[in-house]
Short mmCIF file of C-alpha atoms in Angstrom, two decimals:
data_model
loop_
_atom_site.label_atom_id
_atom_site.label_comp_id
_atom_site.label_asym_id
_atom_site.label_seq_id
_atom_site.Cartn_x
_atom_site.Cartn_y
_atom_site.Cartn_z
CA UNK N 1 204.01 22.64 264.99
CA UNK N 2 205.84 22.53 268.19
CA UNK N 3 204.27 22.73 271.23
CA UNK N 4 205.33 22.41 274.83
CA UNK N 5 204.22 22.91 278.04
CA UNK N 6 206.47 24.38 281.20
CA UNK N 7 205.46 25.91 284.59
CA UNK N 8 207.12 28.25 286.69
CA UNK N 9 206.86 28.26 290.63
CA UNK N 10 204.88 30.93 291.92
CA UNK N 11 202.94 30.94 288.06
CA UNK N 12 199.59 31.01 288.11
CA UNK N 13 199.15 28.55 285.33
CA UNK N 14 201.69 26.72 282.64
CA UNK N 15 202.88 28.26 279.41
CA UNK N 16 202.29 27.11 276.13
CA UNK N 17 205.98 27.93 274.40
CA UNK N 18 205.58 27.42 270.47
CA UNK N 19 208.37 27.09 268.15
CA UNK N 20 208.24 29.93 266.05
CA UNK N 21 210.08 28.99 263.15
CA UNK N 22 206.71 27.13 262.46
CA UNK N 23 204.55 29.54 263.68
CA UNK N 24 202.89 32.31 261.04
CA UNK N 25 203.61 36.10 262.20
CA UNK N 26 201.27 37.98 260.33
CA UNK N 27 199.38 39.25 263.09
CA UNK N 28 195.69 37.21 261.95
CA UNK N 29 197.25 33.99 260.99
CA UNK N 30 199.13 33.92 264.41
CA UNK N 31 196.13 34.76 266.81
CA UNK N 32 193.73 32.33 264.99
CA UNK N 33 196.57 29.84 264.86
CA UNK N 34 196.57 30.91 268.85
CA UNK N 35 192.70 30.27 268.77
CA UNK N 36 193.29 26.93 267.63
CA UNK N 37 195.41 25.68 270.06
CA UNK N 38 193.31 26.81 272.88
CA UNK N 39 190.68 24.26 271.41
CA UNK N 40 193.23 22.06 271.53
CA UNK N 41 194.25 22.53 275.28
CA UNK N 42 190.70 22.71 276.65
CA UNK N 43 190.00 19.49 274.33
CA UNK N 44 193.13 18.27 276.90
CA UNK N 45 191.89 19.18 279.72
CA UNK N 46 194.23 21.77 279.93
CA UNK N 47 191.88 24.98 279.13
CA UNK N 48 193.70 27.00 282.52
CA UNK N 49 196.61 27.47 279.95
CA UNK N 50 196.38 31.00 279.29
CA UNK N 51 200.19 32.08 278.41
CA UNK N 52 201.50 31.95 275.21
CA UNK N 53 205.42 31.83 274.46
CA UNK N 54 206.70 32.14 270.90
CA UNK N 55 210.28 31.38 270.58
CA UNK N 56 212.83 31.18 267.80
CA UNK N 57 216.89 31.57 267.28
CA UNK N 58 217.40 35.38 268.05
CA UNK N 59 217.82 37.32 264.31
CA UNK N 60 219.81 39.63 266.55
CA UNK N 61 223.61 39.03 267.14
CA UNK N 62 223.68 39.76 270.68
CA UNK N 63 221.04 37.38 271.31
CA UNK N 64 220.25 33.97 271.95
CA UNK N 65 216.35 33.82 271.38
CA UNK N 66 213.66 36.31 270.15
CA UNK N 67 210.16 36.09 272.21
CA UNK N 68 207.12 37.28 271.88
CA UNK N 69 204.12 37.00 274.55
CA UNK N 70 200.82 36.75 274.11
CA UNK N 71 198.32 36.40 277.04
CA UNK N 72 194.98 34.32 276.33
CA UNK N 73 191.91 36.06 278.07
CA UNK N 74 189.15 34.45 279.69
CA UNK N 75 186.27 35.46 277.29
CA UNK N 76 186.47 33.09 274.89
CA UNK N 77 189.07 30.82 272.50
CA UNK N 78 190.04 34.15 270.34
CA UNK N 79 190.34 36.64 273.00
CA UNK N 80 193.83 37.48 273.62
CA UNK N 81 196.08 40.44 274.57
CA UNK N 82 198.95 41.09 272.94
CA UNK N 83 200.13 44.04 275.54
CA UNK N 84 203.10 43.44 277.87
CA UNK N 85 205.08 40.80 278.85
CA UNK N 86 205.37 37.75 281.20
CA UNK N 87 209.09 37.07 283.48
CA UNK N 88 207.76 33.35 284.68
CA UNK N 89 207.21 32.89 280.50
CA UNK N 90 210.52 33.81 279.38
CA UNK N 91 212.00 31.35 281.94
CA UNK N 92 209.19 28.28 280.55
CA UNK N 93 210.01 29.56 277.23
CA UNK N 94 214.09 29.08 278.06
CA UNK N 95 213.47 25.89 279.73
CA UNK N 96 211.71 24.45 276.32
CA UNK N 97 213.73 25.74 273.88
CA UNK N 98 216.97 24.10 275.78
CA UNK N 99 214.50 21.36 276.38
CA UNK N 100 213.77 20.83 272.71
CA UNK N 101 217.14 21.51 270.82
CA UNK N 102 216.11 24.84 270.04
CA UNK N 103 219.38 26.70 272.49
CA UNK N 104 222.54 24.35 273.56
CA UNK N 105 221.43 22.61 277.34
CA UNK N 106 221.06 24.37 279.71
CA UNK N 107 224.42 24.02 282.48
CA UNK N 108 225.18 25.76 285.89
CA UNK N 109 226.20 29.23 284.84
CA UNK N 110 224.91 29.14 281.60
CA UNK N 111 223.32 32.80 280.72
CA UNK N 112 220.22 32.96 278.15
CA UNK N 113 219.65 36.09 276.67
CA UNK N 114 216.21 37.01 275.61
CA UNK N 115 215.17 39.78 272.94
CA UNK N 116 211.57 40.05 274.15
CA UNK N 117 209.98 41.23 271.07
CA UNK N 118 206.52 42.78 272.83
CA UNK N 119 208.15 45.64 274.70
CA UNK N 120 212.05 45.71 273.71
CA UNK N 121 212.80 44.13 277.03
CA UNK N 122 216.71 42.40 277.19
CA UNK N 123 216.34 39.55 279.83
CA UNK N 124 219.52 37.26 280.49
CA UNK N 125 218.34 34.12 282.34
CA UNK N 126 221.34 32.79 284.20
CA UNK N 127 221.06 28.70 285.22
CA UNK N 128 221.93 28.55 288.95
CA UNK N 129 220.98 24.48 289.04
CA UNK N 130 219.38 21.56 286.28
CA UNK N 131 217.86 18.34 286.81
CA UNK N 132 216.07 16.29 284.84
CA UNK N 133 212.51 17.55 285.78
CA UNK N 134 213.89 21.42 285.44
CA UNK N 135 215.76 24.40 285.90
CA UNK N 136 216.34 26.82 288.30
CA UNK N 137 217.32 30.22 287.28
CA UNK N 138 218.25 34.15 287.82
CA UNK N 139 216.90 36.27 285.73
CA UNK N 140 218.28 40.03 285.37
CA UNK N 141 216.22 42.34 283.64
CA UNK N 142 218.80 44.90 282.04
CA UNK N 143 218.53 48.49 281.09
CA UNK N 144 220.95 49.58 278.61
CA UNK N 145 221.84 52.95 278.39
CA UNK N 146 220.83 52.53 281.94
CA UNK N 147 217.26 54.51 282.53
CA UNK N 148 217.10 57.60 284.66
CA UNK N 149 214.43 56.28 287.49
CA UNK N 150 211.64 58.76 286.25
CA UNK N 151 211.25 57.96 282.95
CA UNK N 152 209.31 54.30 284.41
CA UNK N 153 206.58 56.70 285.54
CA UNK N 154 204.01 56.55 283.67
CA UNK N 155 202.73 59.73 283.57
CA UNK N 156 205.55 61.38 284.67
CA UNK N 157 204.16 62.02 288.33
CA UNK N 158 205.57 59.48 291.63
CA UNK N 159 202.28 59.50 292.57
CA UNK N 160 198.81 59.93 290.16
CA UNK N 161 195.46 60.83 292.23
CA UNK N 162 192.95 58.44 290.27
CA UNK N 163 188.72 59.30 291.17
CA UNK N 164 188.04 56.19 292.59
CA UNK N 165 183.94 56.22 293.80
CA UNK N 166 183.83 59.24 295.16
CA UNK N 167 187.20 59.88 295.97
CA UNK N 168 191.02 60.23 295.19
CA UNK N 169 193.25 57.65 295.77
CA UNK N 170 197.00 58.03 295.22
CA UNK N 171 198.79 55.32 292.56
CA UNK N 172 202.19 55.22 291.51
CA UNK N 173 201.73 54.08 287.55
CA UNK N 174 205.32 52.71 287.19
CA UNK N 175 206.18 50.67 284.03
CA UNK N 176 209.52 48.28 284.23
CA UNK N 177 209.31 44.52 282.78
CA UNK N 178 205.69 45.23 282.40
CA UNK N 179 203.25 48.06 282.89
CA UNK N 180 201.47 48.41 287.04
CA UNK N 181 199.77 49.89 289.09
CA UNK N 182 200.88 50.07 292.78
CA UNK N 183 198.74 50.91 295.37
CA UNK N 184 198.72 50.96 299.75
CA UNK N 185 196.44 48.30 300.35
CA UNK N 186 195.66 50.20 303.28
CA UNK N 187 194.13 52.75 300.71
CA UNK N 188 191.48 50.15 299.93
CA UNK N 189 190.54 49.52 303.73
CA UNK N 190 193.17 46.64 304.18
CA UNK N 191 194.02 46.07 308.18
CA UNK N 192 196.99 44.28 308.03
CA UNK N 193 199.09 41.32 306.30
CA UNK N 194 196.03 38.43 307.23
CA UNK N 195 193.33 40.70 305.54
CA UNK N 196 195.61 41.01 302.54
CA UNK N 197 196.13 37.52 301.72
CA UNK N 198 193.01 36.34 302.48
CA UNK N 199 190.53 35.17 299.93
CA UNK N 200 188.42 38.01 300.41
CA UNK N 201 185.82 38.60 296.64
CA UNK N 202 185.47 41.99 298.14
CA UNK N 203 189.02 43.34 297.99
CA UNK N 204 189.43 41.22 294.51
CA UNK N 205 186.77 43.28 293.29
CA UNK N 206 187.86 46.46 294.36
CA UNK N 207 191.60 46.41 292.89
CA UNK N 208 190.28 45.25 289.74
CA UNK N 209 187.46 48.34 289.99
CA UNK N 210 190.41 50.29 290.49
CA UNK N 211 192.46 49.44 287.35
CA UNK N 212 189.48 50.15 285.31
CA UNK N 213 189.60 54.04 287.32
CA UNK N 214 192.91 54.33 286.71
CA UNK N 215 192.93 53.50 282.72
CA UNK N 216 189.93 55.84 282.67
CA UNK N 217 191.47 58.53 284.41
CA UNK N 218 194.35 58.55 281.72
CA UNK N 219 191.86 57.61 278.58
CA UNK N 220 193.61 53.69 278.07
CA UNK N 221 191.63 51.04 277.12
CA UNK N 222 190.43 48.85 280.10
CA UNK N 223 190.57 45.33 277.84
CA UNK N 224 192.99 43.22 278.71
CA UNK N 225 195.22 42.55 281.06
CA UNK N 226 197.66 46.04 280.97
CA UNK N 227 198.37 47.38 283.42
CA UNK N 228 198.38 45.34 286.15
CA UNK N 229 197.64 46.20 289.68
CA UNK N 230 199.38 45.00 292.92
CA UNK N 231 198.28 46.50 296.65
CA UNK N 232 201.34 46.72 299.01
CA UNK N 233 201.52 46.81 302.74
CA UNK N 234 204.55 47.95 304.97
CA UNK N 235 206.95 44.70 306.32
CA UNK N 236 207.82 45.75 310.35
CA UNK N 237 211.51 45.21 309.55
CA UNK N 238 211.57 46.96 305.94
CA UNK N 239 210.36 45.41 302.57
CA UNK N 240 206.58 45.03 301.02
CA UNK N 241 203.72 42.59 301.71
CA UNK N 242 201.98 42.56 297.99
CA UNK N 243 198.95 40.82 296.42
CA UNK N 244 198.22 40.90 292.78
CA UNK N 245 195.58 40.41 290.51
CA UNK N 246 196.05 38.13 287.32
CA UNK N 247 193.95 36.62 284.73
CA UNK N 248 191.24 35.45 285.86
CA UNK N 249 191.65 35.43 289.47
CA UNK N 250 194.30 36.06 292.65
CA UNK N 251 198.21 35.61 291.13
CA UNK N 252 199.10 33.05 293.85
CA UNK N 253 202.43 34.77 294.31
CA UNK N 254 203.66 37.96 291.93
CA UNK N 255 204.63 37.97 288.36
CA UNK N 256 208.20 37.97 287.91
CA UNK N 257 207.68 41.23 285.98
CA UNK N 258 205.79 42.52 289.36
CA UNK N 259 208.63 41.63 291.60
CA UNK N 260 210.83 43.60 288.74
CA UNK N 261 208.85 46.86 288.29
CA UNK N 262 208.65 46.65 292.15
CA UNK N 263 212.09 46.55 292.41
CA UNK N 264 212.48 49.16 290.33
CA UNK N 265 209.75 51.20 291.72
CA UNK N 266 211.12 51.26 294.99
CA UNK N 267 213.97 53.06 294.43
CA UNK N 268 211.76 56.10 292.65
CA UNK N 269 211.70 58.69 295.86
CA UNK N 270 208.32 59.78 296.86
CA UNK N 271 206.25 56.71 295.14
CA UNK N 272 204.02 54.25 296.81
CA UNK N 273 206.54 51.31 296.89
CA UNK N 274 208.88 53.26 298.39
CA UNK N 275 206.96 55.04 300.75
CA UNK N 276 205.57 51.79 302.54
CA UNK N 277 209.18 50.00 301.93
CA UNK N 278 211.41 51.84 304.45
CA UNK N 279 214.93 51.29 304.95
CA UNK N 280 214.83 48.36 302.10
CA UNK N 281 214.22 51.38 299.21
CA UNK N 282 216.50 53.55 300.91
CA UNK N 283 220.27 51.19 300.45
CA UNK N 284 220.29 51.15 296.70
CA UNK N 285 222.63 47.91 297.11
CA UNK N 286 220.36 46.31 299.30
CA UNK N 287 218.03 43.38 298.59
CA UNK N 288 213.85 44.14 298.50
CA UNK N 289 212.20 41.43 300.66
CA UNK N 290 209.33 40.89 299.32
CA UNK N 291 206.27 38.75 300.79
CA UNK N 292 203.64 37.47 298.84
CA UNK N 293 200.61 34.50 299.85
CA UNK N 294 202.74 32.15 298.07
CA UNK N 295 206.21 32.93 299.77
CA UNK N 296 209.19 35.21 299.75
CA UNK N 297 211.37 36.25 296.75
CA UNK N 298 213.97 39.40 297.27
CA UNK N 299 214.83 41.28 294.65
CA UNK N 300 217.55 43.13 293.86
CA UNK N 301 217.99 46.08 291.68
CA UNK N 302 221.39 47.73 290.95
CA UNK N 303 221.31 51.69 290.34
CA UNK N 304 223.96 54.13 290.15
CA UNK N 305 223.77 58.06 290.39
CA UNK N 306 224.57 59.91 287.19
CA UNK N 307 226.93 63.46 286.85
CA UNK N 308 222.96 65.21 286.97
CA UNK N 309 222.38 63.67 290.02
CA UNK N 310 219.76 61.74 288.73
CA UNK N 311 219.59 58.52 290.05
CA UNK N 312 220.22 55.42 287.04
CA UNK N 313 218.98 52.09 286.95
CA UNK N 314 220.83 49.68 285.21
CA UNK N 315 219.45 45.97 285.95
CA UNK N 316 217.13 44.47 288.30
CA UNK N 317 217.15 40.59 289.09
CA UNK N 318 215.09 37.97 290.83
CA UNK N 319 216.95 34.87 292.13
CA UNK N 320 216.16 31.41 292.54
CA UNK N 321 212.89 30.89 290.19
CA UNK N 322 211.92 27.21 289.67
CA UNK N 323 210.80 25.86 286.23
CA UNK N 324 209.13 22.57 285.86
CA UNK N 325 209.42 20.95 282.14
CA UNK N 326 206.52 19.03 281.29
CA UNK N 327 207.08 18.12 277.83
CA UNK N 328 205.94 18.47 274.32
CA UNK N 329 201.84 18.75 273.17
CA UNK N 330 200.50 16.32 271.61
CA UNK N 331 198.25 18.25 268.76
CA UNK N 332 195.48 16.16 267.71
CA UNK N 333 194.54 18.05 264.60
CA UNK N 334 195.89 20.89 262.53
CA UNK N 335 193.27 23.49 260.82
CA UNK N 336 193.83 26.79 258.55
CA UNK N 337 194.29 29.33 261.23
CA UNK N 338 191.33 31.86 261.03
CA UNK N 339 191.45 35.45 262.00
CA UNK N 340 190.52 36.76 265.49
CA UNK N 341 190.35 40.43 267.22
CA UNK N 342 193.14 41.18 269.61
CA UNK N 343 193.91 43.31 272.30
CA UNK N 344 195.96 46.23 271.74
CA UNK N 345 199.47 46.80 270.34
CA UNK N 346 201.26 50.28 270.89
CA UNK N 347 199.03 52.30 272.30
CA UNK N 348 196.60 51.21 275.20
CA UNK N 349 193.54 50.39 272.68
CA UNK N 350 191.98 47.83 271.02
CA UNK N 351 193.65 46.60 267.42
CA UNK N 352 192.25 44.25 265.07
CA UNK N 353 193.63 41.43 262.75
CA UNK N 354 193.47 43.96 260.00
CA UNK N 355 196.87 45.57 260.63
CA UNK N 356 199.59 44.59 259.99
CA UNK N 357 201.94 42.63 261.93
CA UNK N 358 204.68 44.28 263.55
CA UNK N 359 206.31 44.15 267.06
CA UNK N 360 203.98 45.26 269.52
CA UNK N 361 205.44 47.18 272.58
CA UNK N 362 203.42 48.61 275.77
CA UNK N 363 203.30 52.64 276.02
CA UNK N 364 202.54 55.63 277.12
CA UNK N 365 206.08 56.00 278.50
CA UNK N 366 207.86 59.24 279.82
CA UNK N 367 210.71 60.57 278.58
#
């Protein structure tokens, strides 16, 4: 079995990207297959691996690879989540497959286009630069038909008034590249840009109080790692300040996916993002700065106006991601894969190894 590790910038940890030609996908043999390897990486002193790419030649025409995602959770070895996906994965996962033989090399201008299996995503990572240690890359996250803005709302509102200890605080639920939750960090008694990035256990603990109120408030399941939650401040000369929770702690920048639905969700009229973003979500050609404690990415999302009026979004893309190749796994032993309970798979709660396998795709979704 194939195993290899990559890490993009801005990731909170590497991803392990498997070769899934040699990789079981009944849905028990894969996540105690899963379980193994985490023995395996802690046993390595790499236990912070919590990312999970499965890869193989796309069975789809229009495709280059098929990928599936799978986020370890910090429980314990067979705790996983098999919700979502993962943007700074799909690049790792590109990086090792061209790494490995799997895809031709990767070249400037070279596009990769991912069928992302979890949530019927179509990602085409375009190489902007290689070297020998990696790759760096735009990825566009496509829409095609291209998707009237407010079907990514969740529940169908711009903004969702979740009972939050006593009292109502407004979220925009917006799902695009993965499932969030945006709030105004000013909402959860954040001053300014300092307070926001600093380490503080206090506001930690609140956002990630406030993703269990909001899966409540809707009936989801609060396992796992879906949805995500990000609190956004107000830049002076247009664009967002954001922090993000991860698994298990602070994302030291934004998920590539955040900076995506972000993207998106700033062009939806009336929601949080675009509230606090100003002029930035008002130009649908322009770029969204976005600031994070890790650095700056902009992002740019291209929408068009249909003959309803209805504004149309048809890609969004994040420029100049890093990806750092450090090489194949050495596995150390090889045991029968045993079965394991998993986190959801098409509906927001918990599934077990005894169905089926079958692609697993994050919902509710509006139509």
């Amino acid at each position: 079995m194939n195993v290899s590790l990559a890490k993009a910038h801005g990731a909170p940890c590497p991803t392990a990207v498997l070769d899934g030609r040699s990789f079981p996908e009944s849905e028990s043999e894969l996540l105690g297959a899963l379980a193994e390897l985490r023995a395996d990486l802690s046993g390595q002193g790499a236990g912070d691996v919590l990312k999970n790419a499965i890869v193989r030649p796309s069975r789809h025409p229009l495709f280059d690879l098929d990928y599936r995602f799978v986020q370890s959770l910090p429980q314990s070895h067979d705790s996983f989540d098999l919700r979502g996906s993962c943007g700074h994965s799909i690049l790792a996962a590109v990086e090792a497959a061209a790494r490995t033989g799997m895809i031709q090399p990767l070249v400037p201008g070279c596009r990769v286009r991912v069928n992302v299996l979890n949530n019927g995503d179509n990602v085409v990572c375009e190489t902007e630069e290689t070297s020998d240690g990696g790759t760096r890359f735009t990825a566009h996250f496509l829409c095609s038909p291209p998707l009237r803005l407010p079907e990514l709302l969740m529940t169908g509102e711009t903004v969702t008034h979740v009972p939050f200890e006593g009292r109502s605080v407004p979220v925009s639920l917006v799902s695009m590249g993965n499932a969030y939750a945006f709030v105004d960090a000013a909402d959860l008694g954040v001053s300014g840009p300092d307070a926001l990035f600093a380490d503080d256990p206090r506001l930690f603990d609140a956002m990630t109080r406030l993703r269990v109120a909001v899966c409540e408030s809707q009936g989801w399941d609060t396992f796992g790692a879906f949805p995500k939650i990000a609190a956004l401040l107000p830049q002076e000369s247009g664009g967002l300040y954001v922090r993000a929770v991860s698994v298990p702690s602070w994302h030291p920048t934004v998920a590539l996916t955040g900076a995506i639905c972000l993207g998106a969700a700033a062009g939806i009229a009336g929601s949080v993002p675009w509230s606090l973003a100003g002029s930035a979500a008002r130009d649908p050609d322009a770029l969204l700065p976005v600031r994070t404690p890790g650095g700056c990415v902009r992002v740019a999302a291209h929408s068009t106006h249909g003959t309803d009026g209805v504004r149309r979004l048809a890609w969004v893309s994040v420029a100049e991601k890093q990806v750092e190749y450090r090489g194949l796994l050495s596995r150390p032993r090889a045991t029968a894969p045993r079965s394991v309970a998993a986190a959801g798979r098409r509906t927001p709660v918990l599934a077990t190894s005894d169905h089926s396998s079958e692609e697993t795709s994050w919902v509710p979704q509006t139509a």
